[in-house]
């Protein structure tokens, strides 16, 4: 199996894509063998550009080719059933994982602090904070990480790094305590931590997006 992912600034290492990180975390959690192939916009294989719009992450398993992180993860869950990452409650926390990244990206893309965009992001963080009050575990659904955590964790990695980098004086007041605790827990869990990439890649990516 091969997974094509966005390359880092050097063109060869694994880049700052939270969607690819999600897929790699699921592959790790399931204990699957997979060759990760970082590609830039200029050196993607022709079949990926011509038949799949160059979309990454892209999983290739023999003749089967799948794009879109959530579709790839569904494919992996249905094809390799020895270890299931999804749990019964994962669907019920989708509202926590779906709204977060668009609100985060809108806020972080603006070079100047924008109160309205921060309020939108803060609303998403508030949902997560309230959920963690009653979730009963360090993770979203259980005492161990499930699909929802492996989805949200890579996005919180971007949040943690960019807030500390772009808002160093504000960061301590920006995150509700339960979100902070959850973030540390999820970023330390092996599927996320062991599939991570350098913080500098995240900063380089968002610095370019803020121009
Ligand atoms: N909705 C897609 C989003 C994937 C995406 O945005 N990938 C970006 C990086 S985060 C990418 O690979 N860009 C590099 C490229 O397209 O060459 C998914 O969930 O897979």
JSON list of C-alpha atoms and ligand atoms in Angstrom, two decimals:
[
{"chain": "A", "resi": 1, "resn": "UNK", "atom": "CA", "xyz": [0.00, 0.00, 0.00]},
{"chain": "A", "resi": 2, "resn": "UNK", "atom": "CA", "xyz": [1.19, 3.53, -0.77]},
{"chain": "A", "resi": 3, "resn": "UNK", "atom": "CA", "xyz": [-0.01, 6.88, 0.52]},
{"chain": "A", "resi": 4, "resn": "UNK", "atom": "CA", "xyz": [0.78, 10.03, -1.45]},
{"chain": "A", "resi": 5, "resn": "UNK", "atom": "CA", "xyz": [0.89, 13.10, 0.78]},
{"chain": "A", "resi": 6, "resn": "UNK", "atom": "CA", "xyz": [1.80, 16.77, 0.55]},
{"chain": "A", "resi": 7, "resn": "UNK", "atom": "CA", "xyz": [5.58, 17.24, 0.87]},
{"chain": "A", "resi": 8, "resn": "UNK", "atom": "CA", "xyz": [7.27, 19.58, 3.35]},
{"chain": "A", "resi": 9, "resn": "UNK", "atom": "CA", "xyz": [9.18, 22.75, 2.40]},
{"chain": "A", "resi": 10, "resn": "UNK", "atom": "CA", "xyz": [12.25, 20.68, 1.39]},
{"chain": "A", "resi": 11, "resn": "UNK", "atom": "CA", "xyz": [10.14, 18.80, -1.16]},
{"chain": "A", "resi": 12, "resn": "UNK", "atom": "CA", "xyz": [10.97, 15.42, 0.32]},
{"chain": "A", "resi": 13, "resn": "UNK", "atom": "CA", "xyz": [9.79, 15.18, 3.92]},
{"chain": "A", "resi": 14, "resn": "UNK", "atom": "CA", "xyz": [6.20, 14.80, 5.09]},
{"chain": "A", "resi": 15, "resn": "UNK", "atom": "CA", "xyz": [4.34, 18.10, 4.84]},
{"chain": "A", "resi": 16, "resn": "UNK", "atom": "CA", "xyz": [1.91, 20.00, 7.03]},
{"chain": "A", "resi": 17, "resn": "UNK", "atom": "CA", "xyz": [-1.37, 18.35, 6.02]},
{"chain": "A", "resi": 18, "resn": "UNK", "atom": "CA", "xyz": [-3.73, 17.48, 8.90]},
{"chain": "A", "resi": 19, "resn": "UNK", "atom": "CA", "xyz": [-5.84, 15.32, 6.57]},
{"chain": "A", "resi": 20, "resn": "UNK", "atom": "CA", "xyz": [-2.85, 13.17, 5.60]},
{"chain": "A", "resi": 21, "resn": "UNK", "atom": "CA", "xyz": [-1.86, 13.04, 9.29]},
{"chain": "A", "resi": 22, "resn": "UNK", "atom": "CA", "xyz": [-5.36, 11.69, 10.09]},
{"chain": "A", "resi": 23, "resn": "UNK", "atom": "CA", "xyz": [-5.00, 8.90, 7.50]},
{"chain": "A", "resi": 24, "resn": "UNK", "atom": "CA", "xyz": [-1.48, 8.05, 8.68]},
{"chain": "A", "resi": 25, "resn": "UNK", "atom": "CA", "xyz": [-2.67, 7.92, 12.32]},
{"chain": "A", "resi": 26, "resn": "UNK", "atom": "CA", "xyz": [-5.42, 5.46, 11.34]},
{"chain": "A", "resi": 27, "resn": "UNK", "atom": "CA", "xyz": [-2.91, 3.32, 9.41]},
{"chain": "A", "resi": 28, "resn": "UNK", "atom": "CA", "xyz": [-0.64, 3.38, 12.49]},
{"chain": "A", "resi": 29, "resn": "UNK", "atom": "CA", "xyz": [-3.51, 2.49, 14.87]},
{"chain": "A", "resi": 30, "resn": "UNK", "atom": "CA", "xyz": [-4.47, -0.44, 12.65]},
{"chain": "A", "resi": 31, "resn": "UNK", "atom": "CA", "xyz": [-0.85, -1.61, 12.44]},
{"chain": "A", "resi": 32, "resn": "UNK", "atom": "CA", "xyz": [-0.81, -1.63, 8.63]},
{"chain": "A", "resi": 33, "resn": "UNK", "atom": "CA", "xyz": [2.23, -1.49, 6.37]},
{"chain": "A", "resi": 34, "resn": "UNK", "atom": "CA", "xyz": [2.15, 1.51, 4.08]},
{"chain": "A", "resi": 35, "resn": "UNK", "atom": "CA", "xyz": [4.81, 3.42, 2.16]},
{"chain": "A", "resi": 36, "resn": "UNK", "atom": "CA", "xyz": [4.30, 7.16, 2.59]},
{"chain": "A", "resi": 37, "resn": "UNK", "atom": "CA", "xyz": [5.32, 9.13, -0.51]},
{"chain": "A", "resi": 38, "resn": "UNK", "atom": "CA", "xyz": [5.58, 12.91, -0.14]},
{"chain": "A", "resi": 39, "resn": "UNK", "atom": "CA", "xyz": [4.98, 14.82, -3.37]},
{"chain": "A", "resi": 40, "resn": "UNK", "atom": "CA", "xyz": [5.04, 18.48, -4.34]},
{"chain": "A", "resi": 41, "resn": "UNK", "atom": "CA", "xyz": [2.70, 20.07, -6.88]},
{"chain": "A", "resi": 42, "resn": "UNK", "atom": "CA", "xyz": [5.44, 19.46, -9.49]},
{"chain": "A", "resi": 43, "resn": "UNK", "atom": "CA", "xyz": [6.30, 15.78, -9.05]},
{"chain": "A", "resi": 44, "resn": "UNK", "atom": "CA", "xyz": [2.99, 13.96, -8.61]},
{"chain": "A", "resi": 45, "resn": "UNK", "atom": "CA", "xyz": [2.56, 10.87, -10.79]},
{"chain": "A", "resi": 46, "resn": "UNK", "atom": "CA", "xyz": [0.63, 11.47, -14.03]},
{"chain": "A", "resi": 47, "resn": "UNK", "atom": "CA", "xyz": [-2.21, 9.09, -13.03]},
{"chain": "A", "resi": 48, "resn": "UNK", "atom": "CA", "xyz": [-2.78, 11.13, -9.85]},
{"chain": "A", "resi": 49, "resn": "UNK", "atom": "CA", "xyz": [-2.91, 14.44, -11.72]},
{"chain": "A", "resi": 50, "resn": "UNK", "atom": "CA", "xyz": [-4.90, 13.21, -14.72]},
{"chain": "A", "resi": 51, "resn": "UNK", "atom": "CA", "xyz": [-7.42, 10.89, -13.08]},
{"chain": "A", "resi": 52, "resn": "UNK", "atom": "CA", "xyz": [-7.73, 12.24, -9.51]},
{"chain": "A", "resi": 53, "resn": "UNK", "atom": "CA", "xyz": [-7.16, 15.99, -9.91]},
{"chain": "A", "resi": 54, "resn": "UNK", "atom": "CA", "xyz": [-3.85, 15.58, -8.08]},
{"chain": "A", "resi": 55, "resn": "UNK", "atom": "CA", "xyz": [-5.71, 15.23, -4.79]},
{"chain": "A", "resi": 56, "resn": "UNK", "atom": "CA", "xyz": [-3.71, 14.22, -1.72]},
{"chain": "A", "resi": 57, "resn": "UNK", "atom": "CA", "xyz": [-3.76, 12.36, 0.54]},
{"chain": "A", "resi": 58, "resn": "UNK", "atom": "CA", "xyz": [-4.24, 9.56, -1.98]},
{"chain": "A", "resi": 59, "resn": "UNK", "atom": "CA", "xyz": [-4.10, 5.87, -1.07]},
{"chain": "A", "resi": 60, "resn": "UNK", "atom": "CA", "xyz": [-3.05, 3.30, -3.66]},
{"chain": "A", "resi": 61, "resn": "UNK", "atom": "CA", "xyz": [-3.60, -0.35, -2.80]},
{"chain": "A", "resi": 62, "resn": "UNK", "atom": "CA", "xyz": [-2.92, -2.38, -5.92]},
{"chain": "A", "resi": 63, "resn": "UNK", "atom": "CA", "xyz": [-5.49, -1.21, -8.46]},
{"chain": "A", "resi": 64, "resn": "UNK", "atom": "CA", "xyz": [-7.62, 0.51, -5.84]},
{"chain": "A", "resi": 65, "resn": "UNK", "atom": "CA", "xyz": [-7.08, 4.24, -5.57]},
{"chain": "A", "resi": 66, "resn": "UNK", "atom": "CA", "xyz": [-8.89, 6.35, -2.98]},
{"chain": "A", "resi": 67, "resn": "UNK", "atom": "CA", "xyz": [-8.76, 10.09, -2.27]},
{"chain": "A", "resi": 68, "resn": "UNK", "atom": "CA", "xyz": [-10.40, 12.28, 0.45]},
{"chain": "A", "resi": 69, "resn": "UNK", "atom": "CA", "xyz": [-9.19, 11.51, 3.97]},
{"chain": "A", "resi": 70, "resn": "UNK", "atom": "CA", "xyz": [-12.58, 10.39, 5.33]},
{"chain": "A", "resi": 71, "resn": "UNK", "atom": "CA", "xyz": [-13.17, 8.12, 2.30]},
{"chain": "A", "resi": 72, "resn": "UNK", "atom": "CA", "xyz": [-9.69, 6.64, 2.67]},
{"chain": "A", "resi": 73, "resn": "UNK", "atom": "CA", "xyz": [-10.32, 5.98, 6.36]},
{"chain": "A", "resi": 74, "resn": "UNK", "atom": "CA", "xyz": [-13.68, 4.30, 5.60]},
{"chain": "A", "resi": 75, "resn": "UNK", "atom": "CA", "xyz": [-11.93, 2.15, 3.01]},
{"chain": "A", "resi": 76, "resn": "UNK", "atom": "CA", "xyz": [-9.27, 1.14, 5.55]},
{"chain": "A", "resi": 77, "resn": "UNK", "atom": "CA", "xyz": [-11.86, 0.38, 8.24]},
{"chain": "A", "resi": 78, "resn": "UNK", "atom": "CA", "xyz": [-13.89, -1.78, 5.84]},
{"chain": "A", "resi": 79, "resn": "UNK", "atom": "CA", "xyz": [-10.91, -3.54, 4.26]},
{"chain": "A", "resi": 80, "resn": "UNK", "atom": "CA", "xyz": [-8.73, -4.22, 7.30]},
{"chain": "A", "resi": 81, "resn": "UNK", "atom": "CA", "xyz": [-11.06, -5.27, 10.08]},
{"chain": "A", "resi": 82, "resn": "UNK", "atom": "CA", "xyz": [-8.66, -6.84, 12.61]},
{"chain": "A", "resi": 83, "resn": "UNK", "atom": "CA", "xyz": [-8.38, -3.54, 14.49]},
{"chain": "A", "resi": 84, "resn": "UNK", "atom": "CA", "xyz": [-11.38, -1.20, 14.29]},
{"chain": "A", "resi": 85, "resn": "UNK", "atom": "CA", "xyz": [-10.57, 2.40, 15.08]},
{"chain": "A", "resi": 86, "resn": "UNK", "atom": "CA", "xyz": [-14.14, 3.68, 14.88]},
{"chain": "A", "resi": 87, "resn": "UNK", "atom": "CA", "xyz": [-16.39, 3.17, 17.91]},
{"chain": "A", "resi": 88, "resn": "UNK", "atom": "CA", "xyz": [-20.19, 3.37, 18.29]},
{"chain": "A", "resi": 89, "resn": "UNK", "atom": "CA", "xyz": [-20.11, 6.90, 19.68]},
{"chain": "A", "resi": 90, "resn": "UNK", "atom": "CA", "xyz": [-17.84, 8.40, 17.01]},
{"chain": "A", "resi": 91, "resn": "UNK", "atom": "CA", "xyz": [-20.77, 9.56, 14.84]},
{"chain": "A", "resi": 92, "resn": "UNK", "atom": "CA", "xyz": [-22.27, 11.48, 17.76]},
{"chain": "A", "resi": 93, "resn": "UNK", "atom": "CA", "xyz": [-19.19, 13.70, 18.10]},
{"chain": "A", "resi": 94, "resn": "UNK", "atom": "CA", "xyz": [-18.92, 14.52, 14.39]},
{"chain": "A", "resi": 95, "resn": "UNK", "atom": "CA", "xyz": [-20.23, 18.04, 15.09]},
{"chain": "A", "resi": 96, "resn": "UNK", "atom": "CA", "xyz": [-17.08, 18.64, 17.17]},
{"chain": "A", "resi": 97, "resn": "UNK", "atom": "CA", "xyz": [-14.67, 17.57, 14.44]},
{"chain": "A", "resi": 98, "resn": "UNK", "atom": "CA", "xyz": [-16.45, 19.01, 11.38]},
{"chain": "A", "resi": 99, "resn": "UNK", "atom": "CA", "xyz": [-16.82, 22.65, 12.41]},
{"chain": "A", "resi": 100, "resn": "UNK", "atom": "CA", "xyz": [-13.41, 23.11, 13.92]},
{"chain": "A", "resi": 101, "resn": "UNK", "atom": "CA", "xyz": [-11.03, 23.26, 10.94]},
{"chain": "A", "resi": 102, "resn": "UNK", "atom": "CA", "xyz": [-12.97, 25.72, 8.74]},
{"chain": "A", "resi": 103, "resn": "UNK", "atom": "CA", "xyz": [-13.31, 28.11, 11.72]},
{"chain": "A", "resi": 104, "resn": "UNK", "atom": "CA", "xyz": [-9.64, 27.68, 12.60]},
{"chain": "A", "resi": 105, "resn": "UNK", "atom": "CA", "xyz": [-8.46, 28.21, 9.00]},
{"chain": "A", "resi": 106, "resn": "UNK", "atom": "CA", "xyz": [-10.58, 31.35, 8.55]},
{"chain": "A", "resi": 107, "resn": "UNK", "atom": "CA", "xyz": [-9.11, 32.84, 11.74]},
{"chain": "A", "resi": 108, "resn": "UNK", "atom": "CA", "xyz": [-5.51, 31.83, 11.06]},
{"chain": "A", "resi": 109, "resn": "UNK", "atom": "CA", "xyz": [-5.46, 33.00, 7.42]},
{"chain": "A", "resi": 110, "resn": "UNK", "atom": "CA", "xyz": [-5.97, 36.63, 8.50]},
{"chain": "A", "resi": 111, "resn": "UNK", "atom": "CA", "xyz": [-2.69, 38.37, 9.23]},
{"chain": "A", "resi": 112, "resn": "UNK", "atom": "CA", "xyz": [-4.38, 40.73, 11.71]},
{"chain": "A", "resi": 113, "resn": "UNK", "atom": "CA", "xyz": [-6.25, 39.41, 14.77]},
{"chain": "A", "resi": 114, "resn": "UNK", "atom": "CA", "xyz": [-9.93, 39.41, 13.81]},
{"chain": "A", "resi": 115, "resn": "UNK", "atom": "CA", "xyz": [-12.33, 39.39, 16.76]},
{"chain": "A", "resi": 116, "resn": "UNK", "atom": "CA", "xyz": [-15.31, 38.08, 14.74]},
{"chain": "A", "resi": 117, "resn": "UNK", "atom": "CA", "xyz": [-13.32, 35.17, 13.33]},
{"chain": "A", "resi": 118, "resn": "UNK", "atom": "CA", "xyz": [-11.89, 34.45, 16.76]},
{"chain": "A", "resi": 119, "resn": "UNK", "atom": "CA", "xyz": [-15.45, 34.38, 18.19]},
{"chain": "A", "resi": 120, "resn": "UNK", "atom": "CA", "xyz": [-16.41, 31.75, 15.58]},
{"chain": "A", "resi": 121, "resn": "UNK", "atom": "CA", "xyz": [-13.39, 29.62, 16.43]},
{"chain": "A", "resi": 122, "resn": "UNK", "atom": "CA", "xyz": [-13.95, 30.14, 20.14]},
{"chain": "A", "resi": 123, "resn": "UNK", "atom": "CA", "xyz": [-17.51, 28.86, 19.72]},
{"chain": "A", "resi": 124, "resn": "UNK", "atom": "CA", "xyz": [-16.10, 25.60, 18.32]},
{"chain": "A", "resi": 125, "resn": "UNK", "atom": "CA", "xyz": [-13.59, 25.39, 21.17]},
{"chain": "A", "resi": 126, "resn": "UNK", "atom": "CA", "xyz": [-16.44, 25.98, 23.63]},
{"chain": "A", "resi": 127, "resn": "UNK", "atom": "CA", "xyz": [-18.35, 23.00, 22.17]},
{"chain": "A", "resi": 128, "resn": "UNK", "atom": "CA", "xyz": [-15.28, 20.83, 22.66]},
{"chain": "A", "resi": 129, "resn": "UNK", "atom": "CA", "xyz": [-14.75, 22.16, 26.19]},
{"chain": "A", "resi": 130, "resn": "UNK", "atom": "CA", "xyz": [-18.36, 21.37, 27.18]},
{"chain": "A", "resi": 131, "resn": "UNK", "atom": "CA", "xyz": [-18.11, 17.91, 25.63]},
{"chain": "A", "resi": 132, "resn": "UNK", "atom": "CA", "xyz": [-14.92, 17.13, 27.59]},
{"chain": "A", "resi": 133, "resn": "UNK", "atom": "CA", "xyz": [-16.69, 18.07, 30.82]},
{"chain": "A", "resi": 134, "resn": "UNK", "atom": "CA", "xyz": [-19.00, 15.09, 30.46]},
{"chain": "A", "resi": 135, "resn": "UNK", "atom": "CA", "xyz": [-17.17, 12.72, 28.07]},
{"chain": "A", "resi": 136, "resn": "UNK", "atom": "CA", "xyz": [-15.95, 10.60, 30.97]},
{"chain": "A", "resi": 137, "resn": "UNK", "atom": "CA", "xyz": [-12.55, 9.94, 29.49]},
{"chain": "A", "resi": 138, "resn": "UNK", "atom": "CA", "xyz": [-9.45, 11.77, 28.42]},
{"chain": "A", "resi": 139, "resn": "UNK", "atom": "CA", "xyz": [-10.55, 11.17, 24.81]},
{"chain": "A", "resi": 140, "resn": "UNK", "atom": "CA", "xyz": [-13.70, 12.22, 22.93]},
{"chain": "A", "resi": 141, "resn": "UNK", "atom": "CA", "xyz": [-15.60, 8.94, 23.27]},
{"chain": "A", "resi": 142, "resn": "UNK", "atom": "CA", "xyz": [-13.59, 6.59, 25.43]},
{"chain": "A", "resi": 143, "resn": "UNK", "atom": "CA", "xyz": [-10.55, 6.07, 27.63]},
{"chain": "A", "resi": 144, "resn": "UNK", "atom": "CA", "xyz": [-8.54, 5.39, 24.46]},
{"chain": "A", "resi": 145, "resn": "UNK", "atom": "CA", "xyz": [-8.36, 7.28, 21.16]},
{"chain": "A", "resi": 146, "resn": "UNK", "atom": "CA", "xyz": [-10.96, 6.45, 18.50]},
{"chain": "A", "resi": 147, "resn": "UNK", "atom": "CA", "xyz": [-11.64, 7.73, 14.98]},
{"chain": "A", "resi": 148, "resn": "UNK", "atom": "CA", "xyz": [-12.89, 11.15, 16.14]},
{"chain": "A", "resi": 149, "resn": "UNK", "atom": "CA", "xyz": [-9.67, 11.77, 18.10]},
{"chain": "A", "resi": 150, "resn": "UNK", "atom": "CA", "xyz": [-7.46, 10.73, 15.21]},
{"chain": "A", "resi": 151, "resn": "UNK", "atom": "CA", "xyz": [-9.42, 13.14, 13.01]},
{"chain": "A", "resi": 152, "resn": "UNK", "atom": "CA", "xyz": [-9.38, 16.13, 15.39]},
{"chain": "A", "resi": 153, "resn": "UNK", "atom": "CA", "xyz": [-5.88, 15.62, 16.86]},
{"chain": "A", "resi": 154, "resn": "UNK", "atom": "CA", "xyz": [-3.96, 16.61, 13.68]},
{"chain": "A", "resi": 155, "resn": "UNK", "atom": "CA", "xyz": [-6.04, 19.80, 13.44]},
{"chain": "A", "resi": 156, "resn": "UNK", "atom": "CA", "xyz": [-5.37, 20.65, 17.09]},
{"chain": "A", "resi": 157, "resn": "UNK", "atom": "CA", "xyz": [-1.67, 20.19, 16.32]},
{"chain": "A", "resi": 158, "resn": "UNK", "atom": "CA", "xyz": [-1.98, 23.12, 13.91]},
{"chain": "A", "resi": 159, "resn": "UNK", "atom": "CA", "xyz": [-3.96, 25.12, 16.47]},
{"chain": "A", "resi": 160, "resn": "UNK", "atom": "CA", "xyz": [-1.38, 24.59, 19.21]},
{"chain": "A", "resi": 161, "resn": "UNK", "atom": "CA", "xyz": [1.61, 25.52, 17.05]},
{"chain": "A", "resi": 162, "resn": "UNK", "atom": "CA", "xyz": [0.08, 28.50, 15.27]},
{"chain": "A", "resi": 163, "resn": "UNK", "atom": "CA", "xyz": [-1.44, 30.12, 18.37]},
{"chain": "A", "resi": 164, "resn": "UNK", "atom": "CA", "xyz": [1.90, 29.90, 20.18]},
{"chain": "A", "resi": 165, "resn": "UNK", "atom": "CA", "xyz": [3.72, 31.27, 17.12]},
{"chain": "A", "resi": 166, "resn": "UNK", "atom": "CA", "xyz": [1.41, 34.03, 15.90]},
{"chain": "A", "resi": 167, "resn": "UNK", "atom": "CA", "xyz": [-0.24, 34.99, 19.23]},
{"chain": "A", "resi": 168, "resn": "UNK", "atom": "CA", "xyz": [2.47, 34.33, 21.85]},
{"chain": "A", "resi": 169, "resn": "UNK", "atom": "CA", "xyz": [1.09, 36.94, 24.28]},
{"chain": "A", "resi": 170, "resn": "UNK", "atom": "CA", "xyz": [-2.51, 35.83, 24.02]},
{"chain": "A", "resi": 171, "resn": "UNK", "atom": "CA", "xyz": [-2.20, 32.05, 23.77]},
{"chain": "A", "resi": 172, "resn": "UNK", "atom": "CA", "xyz": [-2.58, 31.38, 27.49]},
{"chain": "A", "resi": 173, "resn": "UNK", "atom": "CA", "xyz": [-5.99, 33.01, 27.62]},
{"chain": "A", "resi": 174, "resn": "UNK", "atom": "CA", "xyz": [-7.16, 31.62, 24.28]},
{"chain": "A", "resi": 175, "resn": "UNK", "atom": "CA", "xyz": [-7.70, 27.97, 25.11]},
{"chain": "A", "resi": 176, "resn": "UNK", "atom": "CA", "xyz": [-10.25, 26.69, 27.65]},
{"chain": "A", "resi": 177, "resn": "UNK", "atom": "CA", "xyz": [-8.50, 24.44, 30.24]},
{"chain": "A", "resi": 178, "resn": "UNK", "atom": "CA", "xyz": [-10.33, 21.26, 29.23]},
{"chain": "A", "resi": 179, "resn": "UNK", "atom": "CA", "xyz": [-9.45, 21.85, 25.56]},
{"chain": "A", "resi": 180, "resn": "UNK", "atom": "CA", "xyz": [-5.82, 22.37, 26.57]},
{"chain": "A", "resi": 181, "resn": "UNK", "atom": "CA", "xyz": [-5.80, 19.13, 28.59]},
{"chain": "A", "resi": 182, "resn": "UNK", "atom": "CA", "xyz": [-7.50, 17.18, 25.79]},
{"chain": "A", "resi": 183, "resn": "UNK", "atom": "CA", "xyz": [-5.11, 18.63, 23.22]},
{"chain": "A", "resi": 184, "resn": "UNK", "atom": "CA", "xyz": [-2.05, 17.51, 25.21]},
{"chain": "A", "resi": 185, "resn": "UNK", "atom": "CA", "xyz": [-3.57, 14.04, 25.66]},
{"chain": "A", "resi": 186, "resn": "UNK", "atom": "CA", "xyz": [-4.46, 13.52, 22.01]},
{"chain": "A", "resi": 187, "resn": "UNK", "atom": "CA", "xyz": [-1.16, 14.91, 20.70]},
{"chain": "A", "resi": 188, "resn": "UNK", "atom": "CA", "xyz": [0.74, 12.51, 22.95]},
{"chain": "A", "resi": 189, "resn": "UNK", "atom": "CA", "xyz": [-1.16, 9.37, 21.88]},
{"chain": "A", "resi": 190, "resn": "UNK", "atom": "CA", "xyz": [1.11, 7.16, 19.73]},
{"chain": "A", "resi": 191, "resn": "UNK", "atom": "CA", "xyz": [-0.86, 7.19, 16.43]},
{"chain": "A", "resi": 192, "resn": "UNK", "atom": "CA", "xyz": [-0.77, 11.01, 16.41]},
{"chain": "A", "resi": 193, "resn": "UNK", "atom": "CA", "xyz": [2.66, 11.57, 18.00]},
{"chain": "A", "resi": 194, "resn": "UNK", "atom": "CA", "xyz": [4.47, 8.93, 15.98]},
{"chain": "A", "resi": 195, "resn": "UNK", "atom": "CA", "xyz": [3.01, 10.19, 12.69]},
{"chain": "A", "resi": 196, "resn": "UNK", "atom": "CA", "xyz": [3.79, 13.82, 13.46]},
{"chain": "A", "resi": 197, "resn": "UNK", "atom": "CA", "xyz": [6.01, 16.20, 11.50]},
{"chain": "A", "resi": 198, "resn": "UNK", "atom": "CA", "xyz": [8.07, 19.27, 12.47]},
{"chain": "A", "resi": 199, "resn": "UNK", "atom": "CA", "xyz": [6.31, 22.34, 13.87]},
{"chain": "A", "resi": 200, "resn": "UNK", "atom": "CA", "xyz": [8.34, 24.45, 11.41]},
{"chain": "A", "resi": 201, "resn": "UNK", "atom": "CA", "xyz": [6.39, 22.90, 8.53]},
{"chain": "A", "resi": 202, "resn": "UNK", "atom": "CA", "xyz": [3.13, 24.03, 10.13]},
{"chain": "A", "resi": 203, "resn": "UNK", "atom": "CA", "xyz": [4.48, 27.55, 10.67]},
{"chain": "A", "resi": 204, "resn": "UNK", "atom": "CA", "xyz": [5.83, 27.74, 7.10]},
{"chain": "A", "resi": 205, "resn": "UNK", "atom": "CA", "xyz": [2.46, 26.62, 5.70]},
{"chain": "A", "resi": 206, "resn": "UNK", "atom": "CA", "xyz": [0.39, 29.14, 7.67]},
{"chain": "A", "resi": 207, "resn": "UNK", "atom": "CA", "xyz": [2.91, 31.95, 7.12]},
{"chain": "A", "resi": 208, "resn": "UNK", "atom": "CA", "xyz": [2.44, 31.45, 3.37]},
{"chain": "A", "resi": 209, "resn": "UNK", "atom": "CA", "xyz": [-1.37, 31.29, 3.74]},
{"chain": "A", "resi": 210, "resn": "UNK", "atom": "CA", "xyz": [-1.44, 34.58, 5.71]},
{"chain": "A", "resi": 211, "resn": "UNK", "atom": "CA", "xyz": [0.21, 36.59, 2.92]},
{"chain": "B", "resi": 1, "resn": "LIG", "atom": "N1", "xyz": [-10.75, 17.33, 1.80]},
{"chain": "B", "resi": 1, "resn": "LIG", "atom": "C1", "xyz": [-9.42, 16.80, 1.56]},
{"chain": "B", "resi": 1, "resn": "LIG", "atom": "C2", "xyz": [-8.41, 17.90, 1.84]},
{"chain": "B", "resi": 1, "resn": "LIG", "atom": "C3", "xyz": [-7.00, 17.52, 1.48]},
{"chain": "B", "resi": 1, "resn": "LIG", "atom": "C4", "xyz": [-6.07, 18.73, 1.38]},
{"chain": "B", "resi": 1, "resn": "LIG", "atom": "O1", "xyz": [-6.47, 19.88, 1.56]},
{"chain": "B", "resi": 1, "resn": "LIG", "atom": "N2", "xyz": [-4.80, 18.43, 1.07]},
{"chain": "B", "resi": 1, "resn": "LIG", "atom": "C5", "xyz": [-3.79, 19.47, 0.89]},
{"chain": "B", "resi": 1, "resn": "LIG", "atom": "C6", "xyz": [-2.93, 19.75, 2.11]},
{"chain": "B", "resi": 1, "resn": "LIG", "atom": "S1", "xyz": [-3.77, 19.94, 3.62]},
{"chain": "B", "resi": 1, "resn": "LIG", "atom": "C7", "xyz": [-2.75, 19.02, -0.12]},
{"chain": "B", "resi": 1, "resn": "LIG", "atom": "O2", "xyz": [-2.38, 17.86, -0.18]},
{"chain": "B", "resi": 1, "resn": "LIG", "atom": "N3", "xyz": [-2.22, 19.97, -0.88]},
{"chain": "B", "resi": 1, "resn": "LIG", "atom": "C8", "xyz": [-1.10, 19.75, -1.76]},
{"chain": "B", "resi": 1, "resn": "LIG", "atom": "C9", "xyz": [-1.51, 19.53, -3.17]},
{"chain": "B", "resi": 1, "resn": "LIG", "atom": "O3", "xyz": [-2.71, 19.48, -3.46]},
{"chain": "B", "resi": 1, "resn": "LIG", "atom": "O4", "xyz": [-0.61, 19.42, -4.01]},
{"chain": "B", "resi": 1, "resn": "LIG", "atom": "C10", "xyz": [-9.19, 15.56, 2.41]},
{"chain": "B", "resi": 1, "resn": "LIG", "atom": "O5", "xyz": [-9.85, 15.44, 3.46]},
{"chain": "B", "resi": 1, "resn": "LIG", "atom": "O6", "xyz": [-8.42, 14.68, 2.00]}
]
